[in-house]
XYZ file of N, CA and C in Angstrom:
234
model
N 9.713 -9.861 -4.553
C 10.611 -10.393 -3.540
C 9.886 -10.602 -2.198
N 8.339 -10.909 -1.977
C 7.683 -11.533 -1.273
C 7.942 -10.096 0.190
N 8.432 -8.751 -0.166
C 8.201 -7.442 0.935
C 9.436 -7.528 1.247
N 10.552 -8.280 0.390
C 11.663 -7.747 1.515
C 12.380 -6.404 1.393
N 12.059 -5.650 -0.080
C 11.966 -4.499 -0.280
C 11.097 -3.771 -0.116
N 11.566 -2.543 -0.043
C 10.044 -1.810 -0.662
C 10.485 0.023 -1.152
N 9.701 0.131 -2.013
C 9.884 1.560 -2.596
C 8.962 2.379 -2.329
N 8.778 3.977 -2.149
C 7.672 4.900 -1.810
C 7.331 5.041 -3.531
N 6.149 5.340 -3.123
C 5.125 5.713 -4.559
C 4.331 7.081 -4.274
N 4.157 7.669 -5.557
C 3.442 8.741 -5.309
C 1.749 8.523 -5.207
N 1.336 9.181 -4.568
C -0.125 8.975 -4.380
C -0.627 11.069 -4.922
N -1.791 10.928 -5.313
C -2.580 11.933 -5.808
C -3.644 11.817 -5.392
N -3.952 12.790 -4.796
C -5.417 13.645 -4.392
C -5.445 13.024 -2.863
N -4.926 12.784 -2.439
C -5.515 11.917 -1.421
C -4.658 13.174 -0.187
N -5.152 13.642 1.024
C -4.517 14.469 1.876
C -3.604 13.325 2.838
N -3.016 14.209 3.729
C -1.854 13.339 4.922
C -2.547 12.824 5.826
N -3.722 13.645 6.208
C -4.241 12.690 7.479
C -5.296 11.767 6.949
N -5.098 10.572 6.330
C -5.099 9.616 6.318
C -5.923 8.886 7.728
N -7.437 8.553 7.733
C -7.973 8.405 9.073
C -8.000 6.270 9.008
N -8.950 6.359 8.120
C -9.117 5.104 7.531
C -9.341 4.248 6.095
N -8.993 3.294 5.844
C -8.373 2.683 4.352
C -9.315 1.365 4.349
N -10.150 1.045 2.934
C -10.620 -0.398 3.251
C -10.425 -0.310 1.389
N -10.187 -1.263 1.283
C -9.955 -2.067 -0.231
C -10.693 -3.137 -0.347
N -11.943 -3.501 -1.296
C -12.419 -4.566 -1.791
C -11.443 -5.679 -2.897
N -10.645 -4.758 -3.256
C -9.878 -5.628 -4.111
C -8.567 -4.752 -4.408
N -8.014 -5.512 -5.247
C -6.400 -4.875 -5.673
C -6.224 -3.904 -5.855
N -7.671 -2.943 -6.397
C -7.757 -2.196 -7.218
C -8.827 -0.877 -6.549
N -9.558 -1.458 -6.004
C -11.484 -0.736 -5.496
C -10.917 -0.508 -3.873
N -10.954 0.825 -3.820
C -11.052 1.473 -2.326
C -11.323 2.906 -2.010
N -11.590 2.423 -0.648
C -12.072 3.830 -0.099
C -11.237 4.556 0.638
N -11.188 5.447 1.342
C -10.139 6.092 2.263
C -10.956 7.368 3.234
N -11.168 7.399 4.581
C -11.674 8.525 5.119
C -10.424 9.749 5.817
N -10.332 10.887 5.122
C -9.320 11.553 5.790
C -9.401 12.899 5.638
N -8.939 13.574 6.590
C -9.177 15.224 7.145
C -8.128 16.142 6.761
N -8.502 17.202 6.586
C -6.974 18.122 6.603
C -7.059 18.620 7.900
N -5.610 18.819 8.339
C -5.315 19.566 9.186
C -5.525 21.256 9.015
N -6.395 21.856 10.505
C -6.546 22.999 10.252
C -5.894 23.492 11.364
N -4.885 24.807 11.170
C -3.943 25.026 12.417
C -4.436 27.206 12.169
N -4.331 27.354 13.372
C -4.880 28.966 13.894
C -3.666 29.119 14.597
N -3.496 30.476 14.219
C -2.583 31.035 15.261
C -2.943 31.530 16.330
N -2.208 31.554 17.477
C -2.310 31.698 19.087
C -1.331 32.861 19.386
N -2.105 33.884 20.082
C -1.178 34.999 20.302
C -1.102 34.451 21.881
N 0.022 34.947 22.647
C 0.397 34.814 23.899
C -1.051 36.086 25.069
N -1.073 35.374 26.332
C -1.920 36.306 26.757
C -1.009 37.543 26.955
N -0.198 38.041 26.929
C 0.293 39.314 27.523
C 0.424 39.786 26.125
N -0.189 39.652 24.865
C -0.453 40.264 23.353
C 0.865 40.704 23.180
N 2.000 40.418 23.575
C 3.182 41.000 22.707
C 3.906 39.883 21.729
N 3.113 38.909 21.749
C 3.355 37.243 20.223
C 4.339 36.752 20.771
N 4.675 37.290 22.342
C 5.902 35.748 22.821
C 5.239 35.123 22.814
N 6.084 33.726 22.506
C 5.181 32.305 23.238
C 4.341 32.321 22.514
N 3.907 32.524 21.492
C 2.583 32.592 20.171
C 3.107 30.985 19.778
N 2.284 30.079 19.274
C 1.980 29.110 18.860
C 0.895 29.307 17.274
N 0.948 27.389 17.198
C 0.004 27.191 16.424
C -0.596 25.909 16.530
N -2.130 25.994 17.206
C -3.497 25.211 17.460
C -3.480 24.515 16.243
N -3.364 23.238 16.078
C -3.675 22.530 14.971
C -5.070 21.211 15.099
N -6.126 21.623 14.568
C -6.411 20.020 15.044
C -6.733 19.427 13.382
N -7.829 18.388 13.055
C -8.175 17.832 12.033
C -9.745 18.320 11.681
N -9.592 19.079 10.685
C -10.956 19.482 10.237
C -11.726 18.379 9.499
N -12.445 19.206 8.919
C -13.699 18.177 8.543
C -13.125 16.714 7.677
N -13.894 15.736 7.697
C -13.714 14.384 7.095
C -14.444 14.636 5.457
N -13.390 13.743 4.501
C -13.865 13.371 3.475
C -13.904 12.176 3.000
N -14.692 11.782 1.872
C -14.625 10.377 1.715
C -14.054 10.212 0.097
N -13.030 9.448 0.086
C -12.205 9.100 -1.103
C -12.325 8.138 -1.642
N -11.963 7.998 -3.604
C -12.172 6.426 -3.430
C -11.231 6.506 -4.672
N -10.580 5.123 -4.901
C -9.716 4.901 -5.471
C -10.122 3.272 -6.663
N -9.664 3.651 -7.985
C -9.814 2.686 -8.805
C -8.695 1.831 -9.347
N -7.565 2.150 -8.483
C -5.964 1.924 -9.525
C -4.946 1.757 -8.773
N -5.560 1.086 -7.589
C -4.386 0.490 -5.929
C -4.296 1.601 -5.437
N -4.766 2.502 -5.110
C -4.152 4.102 -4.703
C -3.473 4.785 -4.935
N -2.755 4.942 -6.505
C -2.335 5.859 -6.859
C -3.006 6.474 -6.965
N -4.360 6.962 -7.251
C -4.830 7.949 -7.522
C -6.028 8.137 -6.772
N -6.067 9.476 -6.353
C -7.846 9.115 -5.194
C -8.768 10.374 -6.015
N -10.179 10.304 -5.875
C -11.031 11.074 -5.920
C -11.991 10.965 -4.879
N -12.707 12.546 -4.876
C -13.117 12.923 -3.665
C -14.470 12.378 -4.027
N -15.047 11.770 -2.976
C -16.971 10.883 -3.622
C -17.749 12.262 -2.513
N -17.697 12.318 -1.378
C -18.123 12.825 -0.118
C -16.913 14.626 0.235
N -17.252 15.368 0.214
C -16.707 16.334 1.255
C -17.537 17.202 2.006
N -17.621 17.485 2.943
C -18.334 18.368 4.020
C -18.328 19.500 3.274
């Protein structure tokens, strides 16, 4: 129907942070993306008010996909 729908699909192996995506074809791609790594934060007066959680994006991996992106494997990980 030329996108005027659209449905979610499951994807495998592939993590959420999702950095960057390049496809040679319908089928052949790559994907660069990090997991999120989050630490806990105690408050300065050490009694865990106000405690948080520091999240940033750890290390990069490199993915690649043979089957439109349903499915990814890892080529590269730190």
């Amino acid at each position: 129907d030329a996108g005027s729908t659209w449905q979610p699909i499951g994807v495998t192996g592939l993590p959420a942070q999702v950095l960057n995506v390049d496809f040679i074809s319908a089928s052949d791609g790559w994907a660069a993306a990090g997991t999120p790594v989050c630490e806990s934060q105690v408050s300065s007066s050490g009694t865990g008010e106000n405690a948080g959680n520091a999240c940033n994006l750890g290390p990069e991996a490199l993915y690649a996909t043979t089957d439109g992106g349903a499915t990814w494997k890892v080529l590269f990980a730190p």
